[in-house]
Coordinates of C-alpha atoms in Angstrom, one line a residue:
X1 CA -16.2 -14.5 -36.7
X2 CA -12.2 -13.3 -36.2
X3 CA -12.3 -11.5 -33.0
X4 CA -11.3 -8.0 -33.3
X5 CA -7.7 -7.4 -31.8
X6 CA -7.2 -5.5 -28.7
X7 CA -4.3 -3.9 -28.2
X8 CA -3.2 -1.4 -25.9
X9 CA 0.3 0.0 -24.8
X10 CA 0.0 1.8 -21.3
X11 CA 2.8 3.9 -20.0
X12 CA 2.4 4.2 -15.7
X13 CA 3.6 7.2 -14.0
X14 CA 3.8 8.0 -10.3
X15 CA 5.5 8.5 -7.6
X16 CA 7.3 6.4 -5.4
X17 CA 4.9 5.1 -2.5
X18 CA 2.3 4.6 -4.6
X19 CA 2.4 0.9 -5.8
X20 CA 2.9 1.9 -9.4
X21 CA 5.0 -1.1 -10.6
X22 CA 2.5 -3.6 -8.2
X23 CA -0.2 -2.0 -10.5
X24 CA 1.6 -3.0 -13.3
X25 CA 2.1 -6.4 -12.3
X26 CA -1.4 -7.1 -11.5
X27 CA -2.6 -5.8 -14.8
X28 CA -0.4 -7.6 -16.6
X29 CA -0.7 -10.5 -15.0
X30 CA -4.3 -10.8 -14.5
X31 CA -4.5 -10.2 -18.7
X32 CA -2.8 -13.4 -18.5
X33 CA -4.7 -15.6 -16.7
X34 CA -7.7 -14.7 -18.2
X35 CA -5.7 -16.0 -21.5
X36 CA -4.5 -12.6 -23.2
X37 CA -1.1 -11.7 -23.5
X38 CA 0.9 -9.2 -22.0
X39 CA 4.9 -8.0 -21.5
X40 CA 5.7 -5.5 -18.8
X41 CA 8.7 -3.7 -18.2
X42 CA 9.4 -1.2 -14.6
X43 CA 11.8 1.7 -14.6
X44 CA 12.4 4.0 -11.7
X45 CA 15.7 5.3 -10.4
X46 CA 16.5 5.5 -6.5
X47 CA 13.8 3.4 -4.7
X48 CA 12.4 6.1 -2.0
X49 CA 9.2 7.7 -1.6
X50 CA 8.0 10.5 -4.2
X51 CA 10.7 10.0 -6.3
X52 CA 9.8 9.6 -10.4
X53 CA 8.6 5.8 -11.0
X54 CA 7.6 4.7 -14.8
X55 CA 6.0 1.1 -15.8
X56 CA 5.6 -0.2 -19.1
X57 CA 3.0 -2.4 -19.5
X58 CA 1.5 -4.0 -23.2
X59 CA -1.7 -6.0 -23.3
X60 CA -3.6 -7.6 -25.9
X61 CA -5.5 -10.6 -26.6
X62 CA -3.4 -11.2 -29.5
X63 CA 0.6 -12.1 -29.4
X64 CA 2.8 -9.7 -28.2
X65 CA 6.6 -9.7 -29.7
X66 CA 7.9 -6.3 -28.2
X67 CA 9.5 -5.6 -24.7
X68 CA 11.4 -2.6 -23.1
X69 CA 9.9 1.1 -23.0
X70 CA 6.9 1.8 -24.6
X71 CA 7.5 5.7 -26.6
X72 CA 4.5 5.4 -27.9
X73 CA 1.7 5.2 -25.7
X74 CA -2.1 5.0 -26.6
X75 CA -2.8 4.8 -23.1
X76 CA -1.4 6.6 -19.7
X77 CA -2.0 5.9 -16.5
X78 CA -1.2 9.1 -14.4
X79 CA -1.0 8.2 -10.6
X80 CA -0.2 11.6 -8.9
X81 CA -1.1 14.8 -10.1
X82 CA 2.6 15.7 -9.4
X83 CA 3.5 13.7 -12.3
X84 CA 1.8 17.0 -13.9
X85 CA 1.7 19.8 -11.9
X86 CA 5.4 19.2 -10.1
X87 CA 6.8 17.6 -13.5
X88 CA 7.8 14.4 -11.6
X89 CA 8.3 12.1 -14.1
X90 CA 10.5 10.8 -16.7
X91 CA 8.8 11.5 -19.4
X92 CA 7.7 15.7 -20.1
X93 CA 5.6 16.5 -20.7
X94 CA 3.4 14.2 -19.3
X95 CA 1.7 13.0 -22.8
X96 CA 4.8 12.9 -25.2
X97 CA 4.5 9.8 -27.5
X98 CA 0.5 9.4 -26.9
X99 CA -0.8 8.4 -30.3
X100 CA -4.0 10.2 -31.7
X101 CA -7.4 9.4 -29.9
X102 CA -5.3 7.7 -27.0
X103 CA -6.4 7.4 -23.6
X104 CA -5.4 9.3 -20.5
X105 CA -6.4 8.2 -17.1
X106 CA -5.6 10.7 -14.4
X107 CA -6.1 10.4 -10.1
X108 CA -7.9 13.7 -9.2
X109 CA -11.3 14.4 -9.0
X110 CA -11.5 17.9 -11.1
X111 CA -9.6 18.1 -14.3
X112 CA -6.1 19.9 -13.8
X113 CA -5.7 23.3 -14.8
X114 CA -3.0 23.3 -18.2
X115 CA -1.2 25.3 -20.1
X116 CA -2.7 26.5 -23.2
X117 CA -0.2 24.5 -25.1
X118 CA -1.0 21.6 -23.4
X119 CA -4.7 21.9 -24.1
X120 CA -4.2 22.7 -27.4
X121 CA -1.6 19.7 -28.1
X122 CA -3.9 17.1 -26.2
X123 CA -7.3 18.2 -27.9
X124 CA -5.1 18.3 -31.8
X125 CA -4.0 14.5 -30.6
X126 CA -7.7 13.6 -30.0
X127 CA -6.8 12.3 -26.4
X128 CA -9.6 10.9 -24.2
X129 CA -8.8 11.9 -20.6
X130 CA -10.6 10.9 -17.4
X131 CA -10.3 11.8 -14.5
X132 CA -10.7 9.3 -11.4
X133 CA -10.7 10.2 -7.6
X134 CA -8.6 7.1 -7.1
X135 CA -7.2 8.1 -3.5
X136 CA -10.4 9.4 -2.7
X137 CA -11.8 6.3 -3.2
X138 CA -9.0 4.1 -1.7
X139 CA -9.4 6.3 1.3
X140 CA -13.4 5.7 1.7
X141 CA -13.4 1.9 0.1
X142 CA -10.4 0.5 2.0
X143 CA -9.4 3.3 4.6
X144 CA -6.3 3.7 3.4
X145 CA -4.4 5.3 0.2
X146 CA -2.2 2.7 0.0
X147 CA -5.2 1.3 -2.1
X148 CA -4.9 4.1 -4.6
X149 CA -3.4 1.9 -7.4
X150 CA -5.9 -1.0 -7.1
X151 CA -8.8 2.1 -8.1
X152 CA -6.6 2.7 -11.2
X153 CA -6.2 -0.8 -11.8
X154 CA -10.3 -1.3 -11.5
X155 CA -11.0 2.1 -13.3
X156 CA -8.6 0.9 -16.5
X157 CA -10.2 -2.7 -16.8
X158 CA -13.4 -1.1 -17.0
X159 CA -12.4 1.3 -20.4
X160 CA -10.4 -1.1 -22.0
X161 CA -13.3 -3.8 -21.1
X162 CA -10.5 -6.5 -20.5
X163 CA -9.1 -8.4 -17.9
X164 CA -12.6 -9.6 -16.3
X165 CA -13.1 -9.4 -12.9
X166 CA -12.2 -12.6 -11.8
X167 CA -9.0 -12.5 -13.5
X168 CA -8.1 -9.6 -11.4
X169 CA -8.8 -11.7 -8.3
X170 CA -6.6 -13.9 -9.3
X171 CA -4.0 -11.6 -9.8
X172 CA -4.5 -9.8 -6.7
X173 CA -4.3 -13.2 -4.4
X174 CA -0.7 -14.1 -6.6
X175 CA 0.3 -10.4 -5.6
X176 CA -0.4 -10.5 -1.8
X177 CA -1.4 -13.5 -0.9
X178 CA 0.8 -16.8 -3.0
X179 CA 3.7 -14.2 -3.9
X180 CA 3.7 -15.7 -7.5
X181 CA 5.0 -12.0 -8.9
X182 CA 8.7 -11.0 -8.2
X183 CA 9.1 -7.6 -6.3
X184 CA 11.8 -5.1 -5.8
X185 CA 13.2 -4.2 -2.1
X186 CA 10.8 -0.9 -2.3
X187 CA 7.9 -2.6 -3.7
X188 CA 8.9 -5.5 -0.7
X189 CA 8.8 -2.9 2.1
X190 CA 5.2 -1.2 0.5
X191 CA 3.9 -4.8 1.1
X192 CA 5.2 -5.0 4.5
X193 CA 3.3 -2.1 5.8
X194 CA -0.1 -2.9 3.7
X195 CA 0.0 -5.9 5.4
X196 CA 0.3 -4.8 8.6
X197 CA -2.5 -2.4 8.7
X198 CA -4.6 -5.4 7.2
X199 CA -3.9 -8.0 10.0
X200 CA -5.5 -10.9 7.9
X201 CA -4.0 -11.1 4.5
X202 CA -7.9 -12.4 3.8
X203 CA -8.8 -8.4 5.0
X204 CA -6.1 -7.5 2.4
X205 CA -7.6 -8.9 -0.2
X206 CA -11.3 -8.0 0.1
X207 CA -10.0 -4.5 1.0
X208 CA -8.0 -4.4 -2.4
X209 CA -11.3 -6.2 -4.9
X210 CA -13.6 -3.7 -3.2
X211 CA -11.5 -1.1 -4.0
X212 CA -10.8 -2.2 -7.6
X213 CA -14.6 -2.8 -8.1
X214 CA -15.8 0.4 -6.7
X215 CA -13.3 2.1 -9.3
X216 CA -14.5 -0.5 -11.9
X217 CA -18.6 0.5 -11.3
X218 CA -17.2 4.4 -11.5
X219 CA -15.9 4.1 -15.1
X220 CA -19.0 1.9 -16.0
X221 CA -21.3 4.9 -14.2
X222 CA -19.3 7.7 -16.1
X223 CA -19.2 5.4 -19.6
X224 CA -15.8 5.5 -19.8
X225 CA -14.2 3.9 -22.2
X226 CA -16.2 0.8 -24.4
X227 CA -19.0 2.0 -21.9
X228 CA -19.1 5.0 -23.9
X229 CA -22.3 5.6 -25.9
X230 CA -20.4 6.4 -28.7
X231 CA -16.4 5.1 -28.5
X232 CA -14.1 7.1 -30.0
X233 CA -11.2 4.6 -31.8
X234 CA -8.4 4.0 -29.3
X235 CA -4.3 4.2 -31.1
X236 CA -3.1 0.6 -31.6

């Protein structure tokens, strides 16, 4: 049997501080080992806390062929509600591009309060939003927020159903522990402090898979995604 193609194009957006592109990375990346393929491409202007910060990551477990800026999304990643509320982000609104019956992952607990326009556009577009206490959980799971990007990262494998767990592992110990992934100066200095709160980088890395799995078991528990009862088709 021909194995149905997965293919999903995620647009990231955050703020800076928040380990946006690292998420990226490790998504991407951890699709790869565990023998998909992927392309990623960062964008952010002045490297500096709560400034705008964009990622563009395709994944698939087919070939990929295109790079550069994803304009049409059938998945975002929304990291700070700010991206939303404050307009801090590249891309305004928030959802322009998402195709029809796309998916929108947001960190906050309650769904945000819209514009009637907005509601009206994301509910004609079919859009599946969640909404994911991802600091909240980075807070309780690893005691710091720092952590907030490995919940997104957990809570997004669990929709899409790909990259398995222990491909995440192994992207997370090339991330913080064998420096396999290339970083920017900002991205350089984030990992400086996360590692000196975690002492051990052995306590950085459990505090990171806990955090990714806790986020993982709450899009399972909510049926997120291919956990859904019924899955809605996803944009390809």
């Amino acid at each position: 049997m021909v194995e149905e193609v997965k293919r999903y194009n995620v647009r990231m957006a955050g703020i800076g501080g928040q380990g946006v592109v690292t998420a990226s990375h490790i998504l991407s990346n951890a699709v790869v080992i565990g023998n998909g393929f992927s392309s990623l491409v960062p964008f952010f202007g002045s490297e500096k806390r709560n400034a705008p910060v964009e990622s563009y990551v395709r994944i698939s477990n087919d070939e990929i062929y295109e790079i550069g800026e994803i304009v049409f999304p059938n998945v975002l990643m929304i990291f700070s509600a700010q991206v939303i509320t404050l307009g801090k982000s590249y891309t305004m609104p928030f959802y322009t591009g998402l195709k029809e019956n796309g998916i929108i992952l947001i960190n906050n607990r309650e769904p945000l309060k819209l514009i009637p326009d907005e509601e009206k556009e994301l509910v004609d577009k079919k859009a599946n939003i969640y909404y994911l206490p991802a600091t909240e959980l980075a807070n309780d799971v690893a005691g710091t927020d720092l952590a907030t990007n490995m919940a997104m990262c957990g809570a997004i494998s669990a929709i899409f159903g790909m990259p398995d767990m222990e491909s995440i592992e192994g992207s997370v110990k090339d991330r913080f522990i064998g420096k396999g992934i290339v970083t920017s100066g900002g991205t350089a200095s984030l990992d400086s402090v996360i590692e000196k709160k975690f002492a051990k980088k052995q306590k950085l890395l459990q505090a990171n898979m806990d955090t990714i799995k806790a986020a993982y078991q709450y899009a399972i528990d909510h049926k997120w995604g291919v956990h859904a009862d019924k899955e809605k088709p996803v944009a390809v």
